[in-house]
Coordinates of C-alpha atoms in Angstrom, one line a residue:
X1 CA 37.5 -3.5 -25.2
X2 CA 35.5 -6.7 -23.9
X3 CA 37.6 -9.8 -24.7
X4 CA 35.7 -12.7 -26.7
X5 CA 35.1 -15.6 -24.2
X6 CA 36.7 -18.0 -26.9
X7 CA 40.1 -16.1 -25.9
X8 CA 40.1 -17.7 -22.7
X9 CA 39.6 -21.0 -24.3
X10 CA 42.7 -21.6 -26.2
X11 CA 45.1 -18.8 -26.4
X12 CA 46.6 -15.7 -24.0
X13 CA 45.4 -12.4 -23.4
X14 CA 45.9 -9.5 -21.5
X15 CA 44.0 -8.9 -18.5
X16 CA 44.1 -7.9 -15.3
X17 CA 47.0 -7.8 -12.8
X18 CA 49.0 -10.6 -15.1
X19 CA 48.8 -12.2 -18.3
X20 CA 46.0 -14.6 -18.9
X21 CA 47.6 -17.9 -20.6
X22 CA 46.5 -21.6 -21.5
X23 CA 49.9 -23.1 -21.7
X24 CA 53.4 -23.6 -20.2
X25 CA 55.6 -26.3 -18.9
X26 CA 54.9 -29.2 -16.6
X27 CA 55.0 -28.2 -13.2
X28 CA 53.8 -31.0 -10.4
X29 CA 51.3 -30.0 -7.8
X30 CA 52.9 -28.0 -5.1
X31 CA 52.9 -29.4 -1.6
X32 CA 52.5 -27.5 1.3
X33 CA 56.1 -27.2 3.6
X34 CA 58.4 -24.5 4.6
X35 CA 61.0 -23.2 2.5
X36 CA 64.2 -24.9 2.8
X37 CA 66.2 -22.6 0.6
X38 CA 67.5 -22.5 -2.8
X39 CA 71.1 -23.8 -2.3
X40 CA 74.5 -22.6 -1.2
X41 CA 73.3 -21.1 1.8
X42 CA 71.2 -18.4 0.0
X43 CA 68.0 -17.4 1.7
X44 CA 65.2 -18.9 -0.4
X45 CA 63.5 -16.5 -2.9
X46 CA 59.8 -15.5 -1.6
X47 CA 56.6 -14.4 -3.2
X48 CA 53.1 -13.0 -1.4
X49 CA 50.5 -12.2 -3.2
X50 CA 46.8 -11.3 -2.4
X51 CA 43.5 -12.6 -4.3
X52 CA 40.4 -10.4 -3.5
X53 CA 36.8 -12.2 -4.0
X54 CA 33.3 -11.0 -3.8
X55 CA 30.0 -12.9 -4.4
X56 CA 26.2 -12.6 -4.8
X57 CA 26.1 -9.0 -5.6
X58 CA 22.8 -9.4 -7.1
X59 CA 22.7 -5.8 -8.9
X60 CA 24.1 -3.8 -6.4
X61 CA 26.2 -1.4 -7.1
X62 CA 24.9 1.4 -4.8
X63 CA 24.7 1.7 -1.2
X64 CA 20.9 1.8 -1.8
X65 CA 17.5 -0.1 -1.5
X66 CA 15.4 0.1 -4.7
X67 CA 12.6 -1.5 -3.0
X68 CA 12.2 0.9 -0.5
X69 CA 13.9 3.8 -2.2
X70 CA 16.4 4.9 0.3
X71 CA 19.9 4.3 1.3
X72 CA 20.0 0.3 2.6
X73 CA 20.3 -0.4 6.1
X74 CA 19.9 -3.4 8.3
X75 CA 19.9 -4.6 12.2
X76 CA 23.8 -4.8 11.9
X77 CA 24.1 -1.8 9.9
X78 CA 26.0 -3.1 6.9
X79 CA 26.2 -1.2 3.4
X80 CA 26.0 -3.2 0.3
X81 CA 27.0 -2.4 -3.1
X82 CA 30.3 -2.3 -5.7
X83 CA 30.9 1.2 -5.1
X84 CA 31.8 0.3 -1.4
X85 CA 33.9 -2.4 -3.0
X86 CA 35.6 -0.7 -4.9
X87 CA 37.2 1.6 -1.9
X88 CA 38.1 -1.7 -0.4
X89 CA 40.1 -3.1 -3.2
X90 CA 41.9 0.5 -3.7
X91 CA 43.0 0.4 -0.2
X92 CA 44.4 -3.3 -0.6
X93 CA 46.0 -2.5 -3.6
X94 CA 47.9 0.4 -2.4
X95 CA 49.0 -1.6 0.9
X96 CA 50.1 -4.9 -1.7
X97 CA 50.6 -3.4 -4.8
X98 CA 48.1 -3.7 -7.6
X99 CA 50.8 -6.1 -9.6
X100 CA 50.1 -8.4 -6.4
X101 CA 46.5 -8.6 -6.5
X102 CA 43.9 -10.5 -8.0
X103 CA 40.3 -9.6 -8.4
X104 CA 37.7 -12.4 -8.6
X105 CA 33.6 -13.2 -7.9
X106 CA 31.6 -16.2 -7.6
X107 CA 28.6 -15.6 -9.4
X108 CA 25.0 -14.5 -9.0
X109 CA 25.7 -10.9 -10.6
X110 CA 23.1 -9.6 -12.8
X111 CA 19.8 -10.3 -10.9
X112 CA 18.5 -9.1 -7.8
X113 CA 17.7 -5.2 -7.8
X114 CA 15.6 -3.3 -9.9
X115 CA 18.9 -1.6 -11.1
X116 CA 19.9 -5.0 -12.5
X117 CA 16.5 -5.7 -13.5
X118 CA 15.9 -2.5 -15.3
X119 CA 18.7 -3.4 -17.9
X120 CA 17.4 -6.8 -18.7
X121 CA 13.9 -6.0 -19.1
X122 CA 13.1 -2.2 -19.5
X123 CA 16.1 -0.9 -21.2
X124 CA 17.7 -4.2 -22.2
X125 CA 21.2 -4.8 -23.0
X126 CA 20.2 -7.1 -25.6
X127 CA 18.7 -3.9 -27.7
X128 CA 20.2 -2.7 -30.9
X129 CA 22.3 0.1 -29.3
X130 CA 21.4 -1.3 -26.1
X131 CA 23.1 0.1 -23.0
X132 CA 26.3 -1.5 -21.2
X133 CA 24.7 -3.1 -17.9
X134 CA 25.9 -1.3 -15.1
X135 CA 27.3 -4.3 -13.4
X136 CA 29.6 -5.0 -16.3
X137 CA 30.6 -1.3 -16.2
X138 CA 31.2 -1.3 -12.2
X139 CA 33.2 -4.4 -12.6
X140 CA 35.2 -3.5 -15.3
X141 CA 36.1 -0.1 -13.7
X142 CA 37.3 -1.9 -10.8
X143 CA 39.2 -4.4 -12.5
X144 CA 38.1 -7.6 -12.2
X145 CA 40.1 -10.6 -13.6
X146 CA 37.4 -13.4 -13.6
X147 CA 34.1 -14.2 -12.3
X148 CA 32.4 -17.5 -11.8
X149 CA 28.7 -17.8 -13.4
X150 CA 26.0 -18.2 -10.8
X151 CA 22.4 -19.7 -10.8
X152 CA 20.9 -16.4 -11.2
X153 CA 23.2 -15.2 -14.4
X154 CA 20.3 -17.6 -16.2
X155 CA 17.2 -16.3 -15.1
X156 CA 16.6 -13.7 -18.3
X157 CA 17.8 -16.1 -20.6
X158 CA 21.0 -16.9 -22.5
X159 CA 20.7 -14.3 -24.9
X160 CA 21.0 -11.8 -21.7
X161 CA 24.1 -13.5 -20.4
X162 CA 26.2 -13.7 -23.4
X163 CA 25.3 -10.0 -23.9
X164 CA 26.6 -9.0 -20.3
X165 CA 29.5 -11.7 -20.8
X166 CA 30.8 -9.5 -24.1
X167 CA 30.3 -6.4 -21.9
X168 CA 32.7 -7.5 -19.7
X169 CA 36.2 -7.3 -19.8
X170 CA 37.1 -10.2 -18.0
X171 CA 36.1 -14.2 -18.6
X172 CA 32.9 -15.7 -17.1
X173 CA 34.1 -18.7 -16.1
X174 CA 31.9 -22.0 -15.8
X175 CA 34.0 -25.6 -16.3
X176 CA 30.6 -27.1 -15.5
X177 CA 28.0 -25.6 -17.7
X178 CA 28.4 -27.7 -20.8
X179 CA 26.9 -27.4 -24.2
X180 CA 24.0 -30.0 -24.4
X181 CA 24.9 -31.2 -27.8
X182 CA 28.9 -31.0 -27.4
X183 CA 29.1 -31.8 -23.7
X184 CA 32.3 -28.9 -23.9
X185 CA 32.2 -26.1 -21.5
X186 CA 29.6 -23.5 -23.2
X187 CA 31.9 -20.6 -21.2
X188 CA 35.5 -20.5 -20.5
X189 CA 36.7 -23.2 -17.9
X190 CA 39.3 -21.2 -16.5
X191 CA 41.9 -18.3 -16.8
X192 CA 45.6 -18.6 -15.8
X193 CA 47.0 -15.2 -14.7
X194 CA 50.6 -14.5 -14.3
X195 CA 51.9 -12.8 -11.4
X196 CA 55.2 -10.7 -11.9
X197 CA 58.0 -11.6 -8.7
X198 CA 61.0 -9.7 -8.0
X199 CA 62.8 -12.8 -8.6
X200 CA 62.5 -13.9 -12.1
X201 CA 60.3 -16.7 -12.6
X202 CA 56.3 -15.8 -13.0
X203 CA 53.7 -17.6 -10.5
X204 CA 51.1 -18.9 -12.6
X205 CA 47.7 -18.6 -10.7
X206 CA 44.9 -20.5 -12.5
X207 CA 41.4 -19.7 -11.5
X208 CA 38.7 -22.6 -11.9
X209 CA 35.3 -21.4 -12.1
X210 CA 32.4 -23.7 -11.1
X211 CA 28.7 -22.8 -11.0
X212 CA 25.6 -24.5 -9.8
X213 CA 24.0 -27.9 -11.1
X214 CA 20.3 -26.5 -9.8
X215 CA 20.3 -24.2 -12.9
X216 CA 18.9 -27.4 -14.7
X217 CA 16.3 -27.3 -12.1
X218 CA 15.6 -23.5 -11.5
X219 CA 16.2 -22.3 -15.0
X220 CA 14.8 -25.3 -16.7
X221 CA 12.9 -22.8 -19.4
X222 CA 16.0 -21.0 -20.2
X223 CA 18.6 -23.7 -20.4
X224 CA 16.8 -27.3 -21.4
X225 CA 18.2 -28.9 -24.4
X226 CA 20.9 -26.3 -24.5
X227 CA 23.3 -26.7 -21.5
X228 CA 23.7 -29.1 -18.7
X229 CA 25.0 -29.1 -15.3
X230 CA 27.4 -31.8 -14.2
X231 CA 28.8 -31.8 -10.5
X232 CA 30.9 -29.5 -9.4
X233 CA 33.5 -32.3 -7.9
X234 CA 33.0 -33.9 -11.2
X235 CA 34.4 -31.1 -13.3
X236 CA 37.3 -30.3 -10.7
X237 CA 38.5 -33.2 -10.6
X238 CA 39.1 -33.3 -14.6
X239 CA 40.3 -29.5 -14.8
X240 CA 42.5 -29.3 -11.9
X241 CA 45.0 -32.0 -12.9
X242 CA 45.1 -30.4 -16.3
X243 CA 45.8 -26.5 -15.0
X244 CA 48.6 -28.2 -12.8
X245 CA 50.1 -30.1 -15.9
X246 CA 49.9 -26.7 -17.9
X247 CA 52.3 -24.9 -14.7
X248 CA 50.0 -23.6 -12.3
X249 CA 51.8 -23.1 -9.2
X250 CA 48.3 -22.1 -7.3
X251 CA 45.3 -23.3 -7.8
X252 CA 42.0 -21.4 -6.9
X253 CA 38.3 -22.4 -7.3
X254 CA 35.5 -19.8 -7.6
X255 CA 32.5 -21.9 -7.0
X256 CA 28.9 -20.7 -7.0
X257 CA 28.4 -23.5 -4.3
X258 CA 27.9 -23.3 -0.7
X259 CA 30.6 -25.1 1.4
X260 CA 27.8 -27.1 3.6
X261 CA 27.7 -30.4 1.5
X262 CA 23.6 -29.9 1.5
X263 CA 21.2 -29.6 -1.2
X264 CA 17.7 -28.2 -2.0
X265 CA 16.9 -30.1 -4.8
X266 CA 16.6 -33.3 -3.6
X267 CA 17.0 -36.5 -5.5
X268 CA 15.9 -34.2 -8.7
X269 CA 19.7 -34.1 -9.8
X270 CA 22.4 -36.2 -8.7
X271 CA 24.6 -33.7 -7.5
X272 CA 25.1 -31.8 -4.5
X273 CA 23.9 -28.3 -4.3
X274 CA 26.4 -26.6 -1.4
X275 CA 29.7 -28.6 -2.7
X276 CA 32.3 -26.6 -2.5
X277 CA 33.8 -28.5 0.7
X278 CA 33.4 -31.6 -1.0
X279 CA 35.7 -30.2 -3.5
X280 CA 38.0 -29.2 -1.3
X281 CA 38.0 -32.6 0.2
X282 CA 38.0 -35.0 -3.2
X283 CA 40.0 -32.9 -5.3
X284 CA 43.9 -32.7 -4.7
X285 CA 45.8 -29.6 -6.1
X286 CA 43.4 -26.5 -5.1
X287 CA 45.0 -24.2 -2.7
X288 CA 42.1 -22.1 -1.7
X289 CA 37.8 -21.8 -2.6
X290 CA 35.9 -18.6 -3.0
X291 CA 32.8 -19.9 -2.0
X292 CA 29.1 -18.3 -3.0
X293 CA 25.5 -19.1 -3.4
X294 CA 24.7 -19.7 0.2
X295 CA 24.4 -15.9 1.4
X296 CA 26.8 -16.9 4.5
X297 CA 29.6 -15.0 5.9
X298 CA 32.4 -17.3 6.1
X299 CA 36.0 -15.5 6.9
X300 CA 38.4 -18.5 7.0
X301 CA 37.3 -22.2 7.0
X302 CA 40.0 -24.8 6.3
X303 CA 39.1 -28.4 4.7
X304 CA 41.5 -31.0 4.8
X305 CA 42.2 -33.0 1.5
X306 CA 41.1 -36.6 2.1
X307 CA 44.0 -37.9 -0.8
X308 CA 46.8 -35.5 0.3
X309 CA 46.4 -34.3 4.1
X310 CA 47.0 -30.8 2.5
X311 CA 44.3 -28.1 4.1
X312 CA 42.7 -26.3 1.9
X313 CA 41.1 -22.5 2.5
X314 CA 37.5 -21.5 2.1
X315 CA 36.1 -18.3 2.3
X316 CA 32.6 -16.7 1.4
X317 CA 32.2 -13.0 1.5
X318 CA 28.7 -11.9 2.8
X319 CA 26.3 -11.3 -0.2
X320 CA 25.4 -7.8 -2.3
X321 CA 29.1 -6.5 -1.6
X322 CA 28.9 -6.3 1.9
X323 CA 32.3 -8.2 2.5
X324 CA 35.3 -8.7 0.6
X325 CA 37.4 -11.8 1.0
X326 CA 41.1 -11.6 1.1
X327 CA 42.9 -14.7 0.4
X328 CA 46.9 -14.2 1.2
X329 CA 49.4 -16.5 -0.4
X330 CA 53.0 -16.9 1.0
X331 CA 55.0 -18.9 -1.5
X332 CA 58.5 -20.0 -1.2
X333 CA 61.0 -21.2 -4.2
X334 CA 61.8 -24.5 -3.8
X335 CA 63.6 -27.4 -6.0
X336 CA 62.9 -25.2 -9.2
X337 CA 59.1 -24.0 -8.5
X338 CA 57.3 -22.3 -6.6
X339 CA 55.3 -23.8 -3.6
X340 CA 52.9 -22.6 -1.1
X341 CA 54.1 -22.1 2.0
X342 CA 50.9 -20.7 3.8
X343 CA 47.4 -19.5 2.8
X344 CA 44.9 -17.9 4.5
X345 CA 41.8 -15.8 4.2
X346 CA 39.6 -12.9 6.3
X347 CA 37.0 -10.5 5.3
X348 CA 36.9 -6.8 5.2
X349 CA 33.5 -4.9 5.8
X350 CA 32.2 -2.7 3.4
X351 CA 30.4 -0.4 5.9
X352 CA 33.9 1.1 7.2
X353 CA 34.4 3.1 4.3
X354 CA 32.7 5.6 2.0
X355 CA 31.4 4.9 -1.7
X356 CA 34.2 5.1 -4.5
X357 CA 33.3 8.5 -6.1
X358 CA 34.5 7.2 -9.6
X359 CA 31.9 4.4 -9.4
X360 CA 29.3 6.8 -8.2
X361 CA 30.0 9.2 -10.9
X362 CA 30.1 6.5 -13.7
X363 CA 26.5 4.8 -13.1
X364 CA 24.5 7.5 -11.5
X365 CA 22.7 8.4 -14.7
X366 CA 21.4 4.7 -14.5
X367 CA 20.6 4.9 -11.0
X368 CA 18.6 7.9 -11.4
X369 CA 16.6 6.6 -14.5
X370 CA 16.0 3.3 -12.2
X371 CA 14.8 5.3 -9.0
X372 CA 12.4 7.1 -11.4
X373 CA 11.0 4.1 -12.9
X374 CA 10.4 2.6 -9.6
X375 CA 8.4 5.5 -8.1
X376 CA 6.0 5.4 -11.0
X377 CA 2.4 5.3 -9.4
X378 CA 0.6 2.4 -10.5
X379 CA -3.0 2.5 -8.0
X380 CA -3.9 3.2 -4.7
X381 CA -4.7 0.9 -1.6
X382 CA -7.3 1.5 1.2
X383 CA -5.5 0.4 3.7
X384 CA -1.6 -0.4 4.7
X385 CA -0.5 -4.0 4.4
X386 CA 3.1 -5.4 5.5
X387 CA 4.5 -8.7 5.7
X388 CA 6.1 -8.0 9.3
X389 CA 3.9 -11.1 10.6
X390 CA 3.3 -13.1 7.5
X391 CA 5.9 -15.4 8.3
X392 CA 3.6 -16.7 10.9
X393 CA 0.2 -15.5 10.2
X394 CA -2.0 -15.3 7.4
X395 CA -1.7 -11.7 6.1
X396 CA -3.5 -9.5 3.5
X397 CA -0.5 -8.6 1.7
X398 CA 0.2 -12.5 1.0
X399 CA -3.4 -12.8 0.0
X400 CA -2.9 -10.1 -2.6
X401 CA -0.1 -12.6 -4.4
X402 CA -2.3 -15.2 -4.0
X403 CA -5.5 -13.6 -5.4
X404 CA -3.7 -12.5 -8.4
X405 CA -2.3 -16.0 -9.4
X406 CA -5.7 -17.6 -8.7
X407 CA -7.3 -15.2 -11.1
X408 CA -4.6 -15.0 -13.4
X409 CA -4.7 -18.8 -13.8
X410 CA -8.7 -19.2 -13.8
X411 CA -8.7 -16.7 -16.8
X412 CA -6.0 -18.7 -18.8
X413 CA -7.9 -22.0 -18.1
X414 CA -11.2 -20.5 -19.0
X415 CA -13.3 -22.8 -21.6
X416 CA -10.7 -25.7 -21.5
X417 CA -11.0 -29.0 -20.3
X418 CA -9.8 -27.9 -16.5
X419 CA -12.1 -24.9 -16.2
X420 CA -14.1 -26.2 -14.0
X421 CA -11.8 -27.5 -11.2
X422 CA -11.1 -25.4 -8.3
X423 CA -7.7 -23.4 -8.2
X424 CA -5.7 -23.3 -5.5
X425 CA -2.2 -20.6 -5.0
X426 CA 0.9 -20.7 -3.3
X427 CA 2.8 -17.8 -2.1
X428 CA 6.1 -17.2 0.1
X429 CA 6.8 -14.1 2.3
X430 CA 9.9 -13.4 -0.1
X431 CA 10.7 -10.3 2.3
X432 CA 9.6 -9.4 5.8
X433 CA 9.8 -5.7 5.1
X434 CA 8.0 -5.6 2.2
X435 CA 4.6 -3.2 2.4
X436 CA 1.8 -2.0 0.6
X437 CA 1.1 1.6 2.0
X438 CA -2.2 3.2 2.2
X439 CA -2.3 5.6 -0.7
X440 CA -0.4 5.6 -3.6
X441 CA 1.2 2.3 -4.6
X442 CA 3.9 2.3 -6.8
X443 CA 6.3 -0.1 -8.8
X444 CA 9.2 -0.4 -5.9
X445 CA 5.8 -1.5 -3.7
X446 CA 4.7 -4.2 -5.9
X447 CA 8.3 -5.3 -6.9
X448 CA 9.5 -5.3 -2.9
X449 CA 6.6 -7.6 -2.5
X450 CA 7.5 -10.2 -5.3
X451 CA 11.5 -9.5 -5.9
X452 CA 12.1 -12.9 -7.6
X453 CA 11.6 -13.1 -11.5
X454 CA 9.5 -15.8 -11.0
X455 CA 6.8 -17.0 -13.6
X456 CA 3.5 -18.6 -13.1
X457 CA 2.2 -22.0 -14.1
X458 CA -0.9 -24.1 -13.4
X459 CA -0.3 -27.7 -12.1
X460 CA -2.8 -30.9 -11.7
X461 CA -2.7 -31.7 -7.9
X462 CA -5.0 -34.4 -5.8
X463 CA -6.1 -33.7 -2.7
X464 CA -3.8 -36.0 -1.1
X465 CA -1.1 -34.7 -2.9
X466 CA -2.0 -31.2 -1.8
X467 CA -2.1 -32.4 2.2
X468 CA 1.7 -33.7 1.3
X469 CA 2.7 -30.4 -0.2
X470 CA 1.7 -28.7 3.3
X471 CA 3.1 -31.1 5.3
X472 CA 6.3 -30.4 3.7
X473 CA 5.9 -26.9 3.6
X474 CA 5.0 -26.8 7.8
X475 CA 8.6 -28.1 8.6
X476 CA 9.5 -24.6 8.5
X477 CA 8.2 -24.0 11.7
X478 CA 10.4 -25.1 15.3
X479 CA 8.1 -27.8 17.0
X480 CA 6.8 -25.9 20.3
X481 CA 5.1 -27.8 23.0
X482 CA 1.6 -26.7 23.7
X483 CA 1.7 -24.2 26.6
X484 CA 5.3 -23.6 26.2
X485 CA 6.3 -20.1 25.4
X486 CA 6.2 -18.9 21.6
X487 CA 9.2 -16.3 20.5
X488 CA 8.6 -15.7 17.1
X489 CA 12.1 -15.0 16.5
X490 CA 13.1 -18.8 17.2
X491 CA 9.8 -19.9 15.7
X492 CA 10.6 -20.3 12.0
X493 CA 13.3 -21.8 9.8
X494 CA 13.6 -25.0 11.4
X495 CA 16.5 -27.0 9.7
X496 CA 17.8 -23.8 8.1
X497 CA 14.7 -23.1 6.1
X498 CA 14.6 -20.1 4.4
X499 CA 11.5 -17.9 4.0
X500 CA 11.1 -18.6 0.6
X501 CA 10.7 -22.1 1.0
X502 CA 8.1 -22.1 3.2
X503 CA 4.5 -21.8 1.6
X504 CA 1.0 -20.7 2.4
X505 CA -1.9 -22.1 -0.1
X506 CA -5.2 -20.3 -0.5
X507 CA -8.1 -21.7 -1.5
X508 CA -8.6 -24.1 1.2
X509 CA -8.6 -24.1 5.1
X510 CA -6.1 -25.4 7.3
X511 CA -4.3 -25.4 10.4
X512 CA -0.6 -26.3 11.3
X513 CA -0.3 -28.0 14.8
X514 CA 3.2 -26.8 15.4
X515 CA 3.1 -28.9 18.8
X516 CA 3.2 -32.2 16.6
X517 CA 6.3 -33.8 14.8
X518 CA 6.9 -33.1 11.0
X519 CA 4.9 -35.0 8.8
X520 CA 1.8 -34.9 11.1
X521 CA 0.9 -31.2 11.3
X522 CA -1.6 -30.4 8.9
X523 CA -5.2 -30.9 10.8
X524 CA -8.4 -29.9 9.5
X525 CA -7.7 -29.6 5.9
X526 CA -11.1 -28.9 4.6
X527 CA -12.3 -27.5 0.8
X528 CA -15.5 -25.4 1.0
X529 CA -16.1 -26.2 4.7
X530 CA -15.6 -30.1 4.2
X531 CA -12.6 -32.2 4.5
X532 CA -10.6 -32.5 1.9
X533 CA -11.1 -35.6 -0.5
X534 CA -8.0 -37.4 -1.4
X535 CA -9.0 -37.9 -4.5
X536 CA -10.5 -34.9 -5.6
X537 CA -8.6 -33.1 -8.4
X538 CA -7.6 -29.2 -8.0
X539 CA -5.5 -27.0 -9.8
X540 CA -2.7 -25.1 -8.1
X541 CA -1.1 -22.0 -9.4
X542 CA 2.8 -21.9 -8.4
X543 CA 5.7 -20.2 -9.7
X544 CA 8.1 -21.5 -12.0
X545 CA 11.0 -22.3 -9.5
X546 CA 8.4 -24.4 -7.2
X547 CA 7.3 -26.2 -10.2
X548 CA 10.7 -26.6 -11.3
X549 CA 11.8 -28.6 -8.1
X550 CA 13.1 -25.4 -6.4
X551 CA 12.8 -26.1 -2.3
X552 CA 12.2 -30.1 -3.5
X553 CA 8.6 -29.8 -2.2
X554 CA 6.6 -33.0 -3.3
X555 CA 4.5 -34.0 -6.2
X556 CA 4.6 -30.5 -8.2
X557 CA 7.6 -31.2 -10.5
X558 CA 6.1 -34.4 -11.7
X559 CA 2.8 -32.9 -12.0
X560 CA 0.4 -32.3 -15.1
X561 CA 1.9 -28.7 -16.2
X562 CA -1.8 -27.2 -17.5
X563 CA -0.4 -23.7 -18.4
X564 CA 2.4 -21.7 -18.1
X565 CA 3.2 -17.9 -18.7
X566 CA 6.5 -16.2 -19.7
X567 CA 5.4 -12.9 -17.6
X568 CA 7.0 -12.5 -14.3
X569 CA 4.6 -12.7 -11.4
X570 CA 6.2 -9.6 -10.1
X571 CA 4.7 -7.6 -13.6
X572 CA 1.6 -9.7 -13.1
X573 CA 1.0 -8.1 -9.9
X574 CA 1.5 -4.5 -11.2
X575 CA -0.5 -5.2 -14.2
X576 CA -3.3 -6.5 -11.6
X577 CA -3.1 -3.1 -9.5
X578 CA -3.2 -0.8 -12.8
X579 CA -6.5 -2.6 -14.4
X580 CA -8.1 -2.3 -10.7
X581 CA -7.4 1.4 -10.0
X582 CA -7.5 0.5 -6.1
X583 CA -6.4 -2.4 -4.1
X584 CA -9.0 -3.1 -1.2
X585 CA -7.7 -6.1 1.3
X586 CA -10.8 -6.3 2.5
X587 CA -12.3 -7.4 -0.9
X588 CA -9.9 -10.2 -1.1
X589 CA -8.4 -11.1 2.1
X590 CA -9.2 -14.2 4.3
X591 CA -7.7 -16.4 7.1
X592 CA -7.3 -19.4 5.3
X593 CA -4.6 -21.0 7.9
X594 CA -3.6 -20.7 11.6
X595 CA -0.9 -21.8 13.3
X596 CA -2.3 -24.0 16.5
X597 CA -1.4 -26.1 19.4
X598 CA -3.8 -28.8 20.1
X599 CA -6.4 -27.1 18.8
X600 CA -5.9 -23.8 20.3
X601 CA -4.6 -21.0 17.9
X602 CA -1.1 -19.9 18.8
X603 CA -1.8 -16.2 17.6

C-alpha cells in the first residue's frame, strides 16, 4: 500500500531494506578514521552496506525511444530505462544481500517521454479511477527506499505530483520545498532507514532530499503562492545536524542539483542551481551525495568539507537510467557508535544487461497504448525536414515552430490594443535528431520536434531589447577567426551552453559574426528591410521557460506579458498540422539569420 507522505515526517513505518524512523538516541556526528578495536583485544565490529542510486529517469521504463518509435540507441550505444536498472539492482542485491542495500533516486522522474506524458495528460493518473503511473509501478516493483523531487516533477502541476506521490510506496523527499504560507516542508524532508547488522546495534542511515530552487522560476505558474524553494546549502545546514542528533550514523543527501556551483538563472533567485558540491563543502556531517539535474556522469568525486576536512563522496549516474550509482560504505564500531571508515562510489552501465522481464511484463500494456498513441497520423508533409544542421543554420523545421507560435499569438491579440504590433518568435533546436518525414506526419514526429511541456506567452519588447536578447543567444557559438577552418562538432555549446538555451528569432533578419567576441556579434539587424529601430515595440512569442527566466536571457522575464496560454506548444503544433492537413515548407520557410565572419557567410 502507498504510504501517506505525512508518515515520514513524524512517525515510523516499515519500508525497503530497514525501518523508516524519525527518532532515536543522540549520537554525535561520526568522524572518519580507522577502527581501533572494541577493547579487550577483540577485533572491531565491522559492517558494510551499499546504496544504489538513479537520477533524471525522465519517464524511461523501457529501452525505447517513443520519438523515433524504435529501440533507443546513441553513438556510445547506451541503453535507457528502469527495466535495465532493475536487472542491475537484482545483481547487486544478490551479491551484497538485499538487507545490506538501499535504493534511492535524485529526481526528474515523471516528465520526459511520451510514456510519462500520456499518463499525465492523455489518460491522467488524477482522473477518477485513473491508472497508476508507470514510473510509480516500476519503482515500487524495484523497491526504491526514497526519491528526491526534481524540478520537472512540477511540470504537470501539483495535483499530478501529489497523486504520483500517493501512488509511490516510498517517500518523495524535498527538505527545501516549503509551503509558501507556513514555510514548513511541503514534502517529507528526510527518511531514516535501519540497517540490521550481525553485531547487534543497527546502523541508522539518514537520507535527506533536496530539490532545485529554479522551480520557482521554471514552473512559476504551477508553484507561485503555493510553494517556495530556498537554497540547498541553507536547508542542509538545518537538517543535517538534526539528523545526527536523532542518531543517524550515516547521512546521505539525494540532491537534484549538479555539482559544479554554476547557475543558469543569474540573479533571479539568490541561490545556486548546481549546488551539490557546495553542500558537501559547506555543511559538515554528510557522508555522500547522490547528484542529479546536470545530466552528467560522475562515477566518483570527493569534496573536502571546509569545516571538518572530511572528504564527502559524490556520484551522478547518467540520465534516463543509463547508469546506476553504487555507494559502498565500510563502518566500524568504535567507542559505542558506528563510524564510517571508508566510503566510495562507482557507476554500472545498463547496456551490459537485459531488461528485467518482470518490469517489462508489468508495464507492457501501458507501453503498447503509448506506441499506438504516438503513431496516430495528424497530416502530411510535402518534403522531409530535419534538425541535423539546425544548430548552425536557419532550417525550415525550426521555422515551423516559429510560424505556429507567431500565428497563435497574432490570433490571440487580434482586435486588441497590441494587434498592430509586429510579432517575432523564438525557438530552439531541442534535439538534433528530430525530423518531419515526407508523407504522413504522426504525433511522435511533432513530439520529437518539441519534447518539452512548454506553454506559449506573448511579451512586449523594444528593438534595443531584441538586440540584447540576440547577443546573449549568440554566446552559444565558439569564437572562430575569419579564414580558420570551421568544425561543426566544435562550433556550438560555448561555455557549456546547451542547445535548448540557444534561440533563433524569426520575423526579422540578422547575421551572427562568430569571428567577433561576445556582445558584438549581431550585425545587419533589420526589420522589413530596414535597420531595426531601438525604440520600436515588438511582441515576442516565447515559451514559458524562457519567459520565466530559464536560461537567464535578458529583458523577457521583466517584460510586460500581453497574453499567456496553458496549452503546450507541442499540442499547438499538432493542432496546427491537423488543421492545415499538409505541411509545406515552401509556404513558411525563410532564411532569417546566418552565421558570418567579416561579412562572409560561414555556410
